[in-house]
Each structure stands twice: as C-alpha cells, then as structure tokens.
Short mmCIF file of C-alpha atoms in Angstrom, two decimals:
data_model
loop_
_atom_site.label_atom_id
_atom_site.label_comp_id
_atom_site.label_asym_id
_atom_site.label_seq_id
_atom_site.Cartn_x
_atom_site.Cartn_y
_atom_site.Cartn_z
CA MET N 1 -23.86 -16.46 53.34
CA ASP N 2 -20.24 -17.11 54.35
CA VAL N 3 -17.50 -14.66 53.64
CA THR N 4 -16.03 -16.54 50.53
CA ARG N 5 -19.54 -16.69 48.95
CA ARG N 6 -20.22 -12.96 49.75
CA GLY N 7 -16.71 -12.13 47.97
CA LEU N 8 -17.41 -14.09 44.98
CA LEU N 9 -20.84 -12.38 44.57
CA ALA N 10 -19.11 -9.01 45.03
CA LEU N 11 -16.63 -9.76 42.44
CA GLY N 12 -19.14 -10.97 40.00
CA ALA N 13 -21.27 -7.79 40.48
CA GLY N 14 -18.09 -5.73 40.13
CA ALA N 15 -17.25 -7.33 36.72
CA ALA N 16 -20.77 -6.83 35.53
CA LEU N 17 -20.73 -3.18 36.37
CA ALA N 18 -17.43 -2.87 35.00
CA GLY N 19 -18.54 -4.60 31.74
CA THR N 20 -21.51 -2.32 31.63
CA SER N 21 -19.23 0.74 32.18
CA LEU N 22 -16.88 -0.26 29.38
CA ALA N 23 -19.87 -0.90 27.02
CA GLY N 24 -21.23 2.38 27.91
CA LEU N 25 -17.92 4.13 27.43
CA SER N 26 -17.57 2.55 24.05
CA ALA N 27 -20.98 3.76 22.97
CA ALA N 28 -20.39 7.13 24.37
CA SER N 29 -17.04 7.53 22.65
CA ALA N 30 -18.50 6.53 19.30
CA ALA N 31 -21.41 8.95 19.94
CA ASP N 32 -19.29 12.09 20.16
CA TYR N 33 -16.38 10.80 18.08
CA PRO N 34 -14.09 12.53 17.13
CA ALA N 35 -13.81 15.08 20.12
CA ARG N 36 -10.20 15.97 19.56
CA THR N 37 -7.37 15.85 17.09
CA VAL N 38 -6.80 12.67 15.31
CA ARG N 39 -3.07 11.61 14.58
CA LEU N 40 -2.59 9.97 11.12
CA VAL N 41 0.70 8.16 10.94
CA VAL N 42 2.63 8.00 7.70
CA PRO N 43 5.47 5.38 8.27
CA PHE N 44 7.68 7.12 5.76
CA PRO N 45 9.71 10.34 5.69
CA PRO N 46 7.96 13.45 4.05
CA GLY N 47 7.93 13.81 0.33
CA GLY N 48 7.11 10.35 -0.87
CA THR N 49 3.87 9.12 -2.65
CA THR N 50 2.49 7.59 0.68
CA ASP N 51 3.06 11.01 2.36
CA VAL N 52 1.18 12.91 -0.46
CA VAL N 53 -1.64 10.49 0.04
CA GLY N 54 -1.76 10.84 3.85
CA ARG N 55 -1.72 14.59 3.70
CA LEU N 56 -4.59 14.59 0.96
CA VAL N 57 -6.69 12.36 3.01
CA ALA N 58 -5.90 13.98 6.54
CA SER N 59 -6.89 17.41 4.95
CA ALA N 60 -10.29 16.13 3.52
CA LEU N 61 -11.05 14.10 6.85
CA SER N 62 -10.31 17.23 8.73
CA GLU N 63 -13.16 19.20 6.93
CA GLU N 64 -15.51 16.01 6.99
CA LEU N 65 -15.04 14.97 10.62
CA GLY N 66 -14.82 18.73 11.93
CA LYS N 67 -11.64 18.02 13.88
CA PRO N 68 -8.01 18.38 12.83
CA VAL N 69 -6.46 15.26 11.48
CA ILE N 70 -2.58 15.95 11.47
CA VAL N 71 0.05 13.83 9.70
CA ASP N 72 2.95 12.34 11.82
CA ASN N 73 5.78 11.03 9.84
CA ARG N 74 7.42 8.06 11.58
CA GLY N 75 9.85 6.61 8.86
CA GLY N 76 12.36 3.92 9.11
CA ALA N 77 12.94 0.23 8.38
CA GLY N 78 10.56 0.23 5.26
CA GLY N 79 7.58 1.38 7.36
CA VAL N 80 8.06 -1.19 10.33
CA ILE N 81 8.73 1.60 12.75
CA GLY N 82 5.66 3.68 12.03
CA ALA N 83 3.33 0.63 11.94
CA ASP N 84 4.79 -0.61 15.22
CA ASN N 85 3.92 2.61 16.62
CA VAL N 86 0.18 2.54 15.62
CA ALA N 87 -0.05 -1.22 16.66
CA LYS N 88 0.89 -0.14 20.08
CA SER N 89 -1.25 3.01 20.41
CA PRO N 90 -4.61 3.18 22.11
CA PRO N 91 -7.40 1.72 20.16
CA ASP N 92 -9.53 4.75 20.65
CA GLY N 93 -9.76 5.99 17.06
CA TYR N 94 -7.38 8.90 17.56
CA THR N 95 -4.37 7.03 15.94
CA LEU N 96 -4.69 6.11 12.33
CA MET N 97 -2.19 5.06 9.61
CA VAL N 98 -1.80 5.27 5.82
CA PHE N 99 0.35 2.58 4.43
CA HIS N 100 0.77 0.99 0.87
CA ILE N 101 0.66 -2.65 -0.33
CA GLY N 102 4.15 -2.95 1.37
CA MET N 103 2.31 -3.76 4.47
CA VAL N 104 1.69 -7.21 3.34
CA TYR N 105 5.27 -7.83 2.19
CA GLY N 106 6.82 -7.38 5.65
CA PRO N 107 6.09 -10.84 7.06
CA ALA N 108 7.91 -12.44 4.22
CA LEU N 109 10.80 -10.09 3.87
CA TYR N 110 11.69 -9.64 7.48
CA ALA N 111 12.74 -12.49 9.91
CA SER N 112 10.44 -11.13 12.36
CA LEU N 113 8.17 -8.27 12.89
CA PRO N 114 7.13 -6.49 16.24
CA TYR N 115 3.52 -6.80 15.05
CA ASP N 116 1.06 -9.19 13.25
CA VAL N 117 -0.30 -7.79 10.07
CA LEU N 118 -3.71 -9.49 10.67
CA LYS N 119 -4.02 -9.46 14.26
CA ASP N 120 -2.75 -6.08 15.30
CA PHE N 121 -4.63 -3.65 13.14
CA SER N 122 -8.32 -2.90 12.26
CA PRO N 123 -8.70 -2.11 8.70
CA VAL N 124 -10.58 1.19 8.01
CA GLY N 125 -10.79 1.19 4.23
CA LEU N 126 -8.90 1.19 0.77
CA ILE N 127 -8.05 4.65 -0.65
CA GLY N 128 -6.71 4.20 -4.04
CA ILE N 129 -4.74 2.16 -6.55
CA ALA N 130 -1.62 3.38 -8.45
CA PRO N 131 -0.95 1.30 -11.60
CA SER N 132 2.69 0.51 -12.35
CA ALA N 133 4.17 0.55 -15.81
CA LEU N 134 6.69 -1.33 -17.69
CA VAL N 135 9.26 1.17 -19.02
CA VAL N 136 12.63 0.46 -20.89
CA THR N 137 15.70 2.71 -21.73
CA PRO N 138 14.88 4.40 -25.12
CA SER N 139 17.73 2.57 -26.92
CA LEU N 140 16.40 -0.84 -26.13
CA PRO N 141 15.17 -2.49 -29.42
CA VAL N 142 11.49 -3.33 -28.30
CA ASN N 143 8.30 -1.49 -28.83
CA ASN N 144 5.68 -3.53 -27.02
CA VAL N 145 5.47 -6.22 -24.42
CA GLN N 146 5.80 -9.25 -26.48
CA GLU N 147 8.96 -7.94 -28.19
CA PHE N 148 10.39 -7.28 -24.62
CA ILE N 149 9.49 -11.00 -23.51
CA ALA N 150 11.17 -12.24 -26.69
CA LEU N 151 14.27 -10.28 -26.20
CA ALA N 152 14.40 -11.48 -22.48
CA LYS N 153 13.99 -15.21 -23.39
CA SER N 154 16.77 -14.72 -26.15
CA LYS N 155 19.18 -13.45 -23.42
CA PRO N 156 18.48 -15.14 -20.10
CA GLY N 157 19.72 -12.92 -17.20
CA ALA N 158 21.13 -10.34 -19.71
CA LEU N 159 18.55 -7.49 -19.09
CA ASN N 160 18.78 -5.73 -15.80
CA PHE N 161 16.02 -3.95 -14.11
CA GLY N 162 16.52 -1.11 -11.41
CA SER N 163 14.61 -0.60 -8.22
CA ALA N 164 14.44 1.53 -5.18
CA GLY N 165 15.75 -1.15 -3.12
CA VAL N 166 15.48 -4.81 -2.04
CA GLY N 167 11.87 -5.53 -1.03
CA THR N 168 10.41 -2.49 -2.64
CA SER N 169 7.46 -2.44 -5.11
CA SER N 170 9.77 -1.72 -7.96
CA HIS N 171 11.66 -4.81 -7.00
CA LEU N 172 8.84 -7.13 -6.53
CA ALA N 173 6.67 -6.22 -9.45
CA PRO N 174 9.48 -7.25 -11.97
CA GLU N 175 10.06 -10.33 -9.93
CA LEU N 176 6.37 -11.32 -10.54
CA PHE N 177 6.82 -10.37 -14.22
CA ASN N 178 9.75 -12.85 -14.44
CA ILE N 179 7.47 -15.77 -13.03
CA VAL N 180 4.42 -15.02 -15.24
CA ALA N 181 6.36 -14.27 -18.36
CA GLY N 182 8.79 -17.10 -17.83
CA VAL N 183 11.86 -15.00 -18.32
CA LYS N 184 14.99 -14.33 -16.12
CA THR N 185 16.11 -10.79 -15.71
CA THR N 186 18.68 -9.42 -13.26
CA HIS N 187 17.88 -7.17 -10.16
CA VAL N 188 19.98 -3.85 -9.59
CA PRO N 189 19.04 -2.28 -6.34
CA TYR N 190 19.54 1.47 -6.09
CA LYS N 191 19.33 3.93 -3.10
CA GLY N 192 15.73 5.12 -4.01
CA GLY N 193 13.45 5.36 -6.84
CA GLY N 194 15.06 8.47 -8.30
CA PRO N 195 18.43 7.06 -8.75
CA ALA N 196 16.84 3.88 -10.33
CA LEU N 197 15.00 5.97 -12.72
CA THR N 198 18.19 7.95 -13.72
CA GLY N 199 19.89 4.70 -14.12
CA THR N 200 17.02 3.62 -16.58
CA MET N 201 17.06 6.69 -18.50
CA GLY N 202 20.80 6.58 -18.93
CA GLY N 203 20.88 2.89 -19.85
CA GLU N 204 22.75 1.56 -16.68
CA VAL N 205 19.82 -0.92 -16.50
CA GLN N 206 17.51 -1.70 -19.27
CA PHE N 207 13.91 -1.48 -17.59
CA MET N 208 11.93 -0.84 -14.66
CA ILE N 209 8.40 -1.49 -13.54
CA GLU N 210 7.34 1.51 -11.39
CA THR N 211 4.40 3.55 -10.23
CA ALA N 212 2.97 4.85 -13.54
CA GLY N 213 2.08 8.25 -12.37
CA SER N 214 5.72 9.05 -11.46
CA LEU N 215 6.73 7.93 -15.08
CA VAL N 216 4.48 10.29 -17.15
CA PRO N 217 6.80 13.27 -17.48
CA PHE N 218 9.77 11.00 -18.41
CA VAL N 219 7.58 9.17 -21.11
CA ASN N 220 6.21 12.32 -22.45
CA SER N 221 9.79 13.77 -22.85
CA GLY N 222 10.96 10.73 -24.45
CA LYS N 223 13.50 9.73 -21.77
CA LEU N 224 11.63 6.45 -21.03
CA LYS N 225 9.74 4.25 -23.47
CA ILE N 226 6.60 2.73 -22.05
CA LEU N 227 5.29 -0.72 -23.24
CA GLY N 228 2.38 -1.35 -20.78
CA VAL N 229 0.63 -0.70 -17.57
CA SER N 230 0.15 -3.44 -14.89
CA THR N 231 -3.58 -3.05 -13.99
CA PRO N 232 -6.56 -4.89 -15.44
CA GLU N 233 -7.98 -1.54 -16.92
CA ARG N 234 -5.89 1.11 -18.67
CA PHE N 235 -4.57 3.94 -16.49
CA SER N 236 -6.70 7.13 -16.67
CA ALA N 237 -3.69 9.37 -17.12
CA MET N 238 -2.42 7.06 -19.99
CA PRO N 239 -5.47 5.91 -21.83
CA ASN N 240 -3.61 5.11 -24.99
CA VAL N 241 -1.13 2.79 -23.42
CA PRO N 242 -2.15 -0.68 -23.42
CA THR N 243 -2.17 -3.07 -20.33
CA ILE N 244 0.37 -5.69 -19.92
CA ALA N 245 -2.52 -8.16 -19.64
CA GLU N 246 -4.07 -7.29 -23.05
CA SER N 247 -0.58 -7.32 -24.50
CA GLY N 248 -0.51 -11.13 -24.36
CA LEU N 249 0.22 -11.60 -20.59
CA PRO N 250 -3.22 -11.88 -19.07
CA ASP N 251 -1.93 -13.43 -15.77
CA TYR N 252 0.17 -10.36 -15.02
CA VAL N 253 -1.64 -7.90 -12.65
CA TYR N 254 0.15 -5.58 -10.46
CA SER N 255 -0.59 -2.39 -8.49
CA THR N 256 0.53 -0.34 -5.40
CA TRP N 257 -2.66 0.15 -3.29
CA TYR N 258 -3.09 2.54 -0.38
CA GLY N 259 -5.21 1.99 2.51
CA MET N 260 -6.00 3.27 6.07
CA TRP N 261 -5.72 1.18 9.57
CA ALA N 262 -6.34 1.69 13.11
CA PRO N 263 -4.84 -0.15 16.01
CA ALA N 264 -6.87 -3.54 16.70
CA GLY N 265 -9.35 -3.37 19.12
CA THR N 266 -10.58 0.09 17.92
CA PRO N 267 -14.49 0.28 18.65
CA PRO N 268 -16.42 -0.98 15.45
CA ASP N 269 -18.69 1.91 15.72
CA VAL N 270 -15.58 4.30 15.48
CA VAL N 271 -14.22 2.26 12.54
CA LYS N 272 -17.62 2.59 10.81
CA ILE N 273 -17.53 6.22 11.32
CA LEU N 274 -14.00 6.74 9.85
CA SER N 275 -14.77 4.25 7.04
CA ASN N 276 -17.90 6.19 6.13
CA ALA N 277 -16.03 9.50 6.27
CA LEU N 278 -13.23 8.10 4.18
CA SER N 279 -15.74 6.83 1.44
CA LYS N 280 -17.44 10.21 1.37
CA VAL N 281 -14.32 12.28 0.88
CA LEU N 282 -13.06 9.85 -1.83
CA ALA N 283 -16.23 10.54 -3.76
CA THR N 284 -15.57 14.17 -4.02
CA GLU N 285 -13.92 15.62 -7.12
CA LYS N 286 -11.60 17.64 -5.17
CA LEU N 287 -9.77 14.46 -3.58
CA LYS N 288 -10.39 12.42 -6.74
CA SER N 289 -8.51 15.09 -8.78
CA ALA N 290 -5.76 15.53 -6.32
CA LEU N 291 -5.12 11.70 -6.00
CA GLN N 292 -5.08 11.37 -9.97
CA ALA N 293 -2.49 14.20 -10.14
CA ALA N 294 -0.27 11.87 -7.84
CA GLY N 295 -0.88 8.76 -10.18
CA ILE N 296 -3.49 7.24 -8.06
CA ASP N 297 -6.97 6.15 -9.01
CA GLU N 298 -9.66 6.49 -6.13
CA LYS N 299 -10.84 3.20 -5.07
CA ALA N 300 -13.00 3.16 -1.89
CA MET N 301 -13.44 -0.13 -0.06
CA PRO N 302 -15.20 -0.93 3.21
CA PRO N 303 -13.38 -2.54 6.15
CA ASP N 304 -14.55 -6.13 5.45
CA GLN N 305 -13.63 -6.07 1.74
CA PHE N 306 -10.34 -4.34 2.51
CA ALA N 307 -9.33 -7.01 5.07
CA ALA N 308 -10.21 -9.68 2.52
CA LEU N 309 -7.86 -7.98 0.14
CA ILE N 310 -4.99 -7.77 2.74
CA LYS N 311 -5.43 -11.40 3.57
CA ALA N 312 -5.26 -12.46 -0.11
CA ASP N 313 -2.20 -10.39 -1.01
CA LEU N 314 -0.49 -11.42 2.20
CA THR N 315 -0.86 -15.11 1.24
CA LYS N 316 0.18 -14.07 -2.58
CA TRP N 317 3.12 -12.16 -1.71
CA THR N 318 4.48 -14.40 0.98
CA LYS N 319 4.82 -17.27 -1.70
CA ILE N 320 6.27 -14.96 -4.33
CA ILE N 321 8.86 -13.40 -2.04
CA LYS N 322 9.85 -16.84 -0.56
CA ASP N 323 10.22 -18.57 -4.01
CA ALA N 324 12.24 -15.81 -5.16
CA GLY N 325 14.43 -16.07 -2.14
CA ILE N 326 14.24 -12.36 -1.19
CA THR N 327 15.00 -10.98 2.11
CA ALA N 328 15.27 -7.36 3.34
CA GLN N 329 18.75 -6.06 4.06
#
C-alpha cells in the first residue's frame, strides 16, 4: 500500500469516526437536554405584547423543562437585530426566540436582511393568535362594517387610519382591508401604538385595525367604537362582537400570531422536546388564562404545520406589501 492510499484510508476512517462522534453527540445532547439555562430571545424592548408572551412562555417552560428559561430582550430594527442574533447562535437548543407574524413581513419590507427567514431558523411551534379589531372614532357615523365600507367608498382617501408605524401589523391590516373591501383610505403613521390609539380616540384619524385585546378597555369605556374582529371565529374576550367576515367581507381574515423558533440546524430530537414541552404548557389553564388576559387565544401547532404557516404567510404578505408599495423606513 503506497503512502497516498494509506493517507486516503486514514482520512476516510477519520471522517467516519468524526461522523459517528457527531451523531453520538447529537443523540447524547438530546437525551440529557436541557442540561443548563435556556436563553429565550425577544427581539423587542420590554413591555410590549411579544415580551409579555415571551415571559409567560419562559416561566411555564422553566417549570416543564426543569431548567431556567430566561428572557433576553434584543430590540431594534423591527425585530431584525434580535432575530439575527438567534440565526447566528449555536444550534444546540439553548437559544430560542419568540416573534410574531412580523417575521414574515421582513423580506418584503427591507431591501436586505442578514438572515433568510426560511433557511436560517428551525420552527418549534405556534403559541397563539391575537385577533385584531376594526375600531373607529366615536363620532364617525357608522355602526357596522357595511356602513363603514359604504362611507369609505363615498369618500375615497378621506378616511385616515392610524398605525404604530410603517410596516407594523396596524399598518398592514388596514392595507389588506383596502384591497379586500375595494376601498381607498389613507395611512397616518404614529410613533407607536399608544399615540395611534390616542389619535383615533381624539378624532385625529378615523379608524384603526389593532390587536383586539389591547382595545377592550377603550371600547368598554366608550372611547372607541368597535365594528368587527378580523379572525374567522369571534374573539373569546368579545363574544358579542361579529367578525368582519360574517359582516359581509368573507375574504378578510387577519390576525397576529406568535411563535417560537430555534437556529437552523438544531437537532430534530431537541426541537421535538421543545415542541412537546410547548404544547404541554399551552394546554394548561394557567397559561391559557394568562395569554387570554393579554388578548391572545392559545393555539398550539407542531413544527411541520408551523413551518407551512410561515411559508404560506411569507408568500401572501410579500405580495400584499409589494402591491401596496410599502417599504420600511
């Protein structure tokens, strides 16, 4: 046997051993996972709904997994900074992320992203769905969705809607409404959801489509008038409010969903452990009630189904955003 052949055989044997070692390491890491603290990245500052969801889930998973799950807020650039941190973290199951439907807006809103939404993350599971609601300033002379559409059609561009900023859910939901209802309304971006709500209550703008849970106290106090919710089924916290679909606009469905991801390459067995743990805690009354108090209906979904939802919504919103000519500022 010549030196070259011996060298090739040695390399082959080394590669085989390395492969066996890596396989064994993966199996071992899944068998004793988690062995230490898990970091859960929330790509937004503390205090928002995504942060609330992240902290509720982290607390529940800490109990279920038997190891601390700590929240790491990495806000900035509409979630891009935090998501990029997760995409570039070791795929060992010790870095996770909770993000919302905005994850699928990014590719259409930004000229370039430092990650690929489909390739650089491993979906763990859906957490829940937050219905949005169409609300108007109390002085607007409409009492239901059909009256609102009729008014918008009679005055193209005259009705203004407020949002938390360009490319946010409260911007895109009304843009979708415009398309489905065949109306033209005008976007007025504010510096956050709070100022936009204040503007709507005060009549600076005529309407908003915002997360329903955040609107309950203002609707109950008469500061806003609610016309309909945007999910196929009625919102559990507002059972007497009709859906926009049942109010004559069957093709309008919009909601903000929240989910969990790990970096791409995370061992499938570890993803399965996390997915099963997430589904188990979401089935508890304690977490269900806490999420509902935040305006979110629990909706567990395994990785494969969640991945399909991400892909479908990515296609859907890329078209809507591009057709509307929206770009992030």
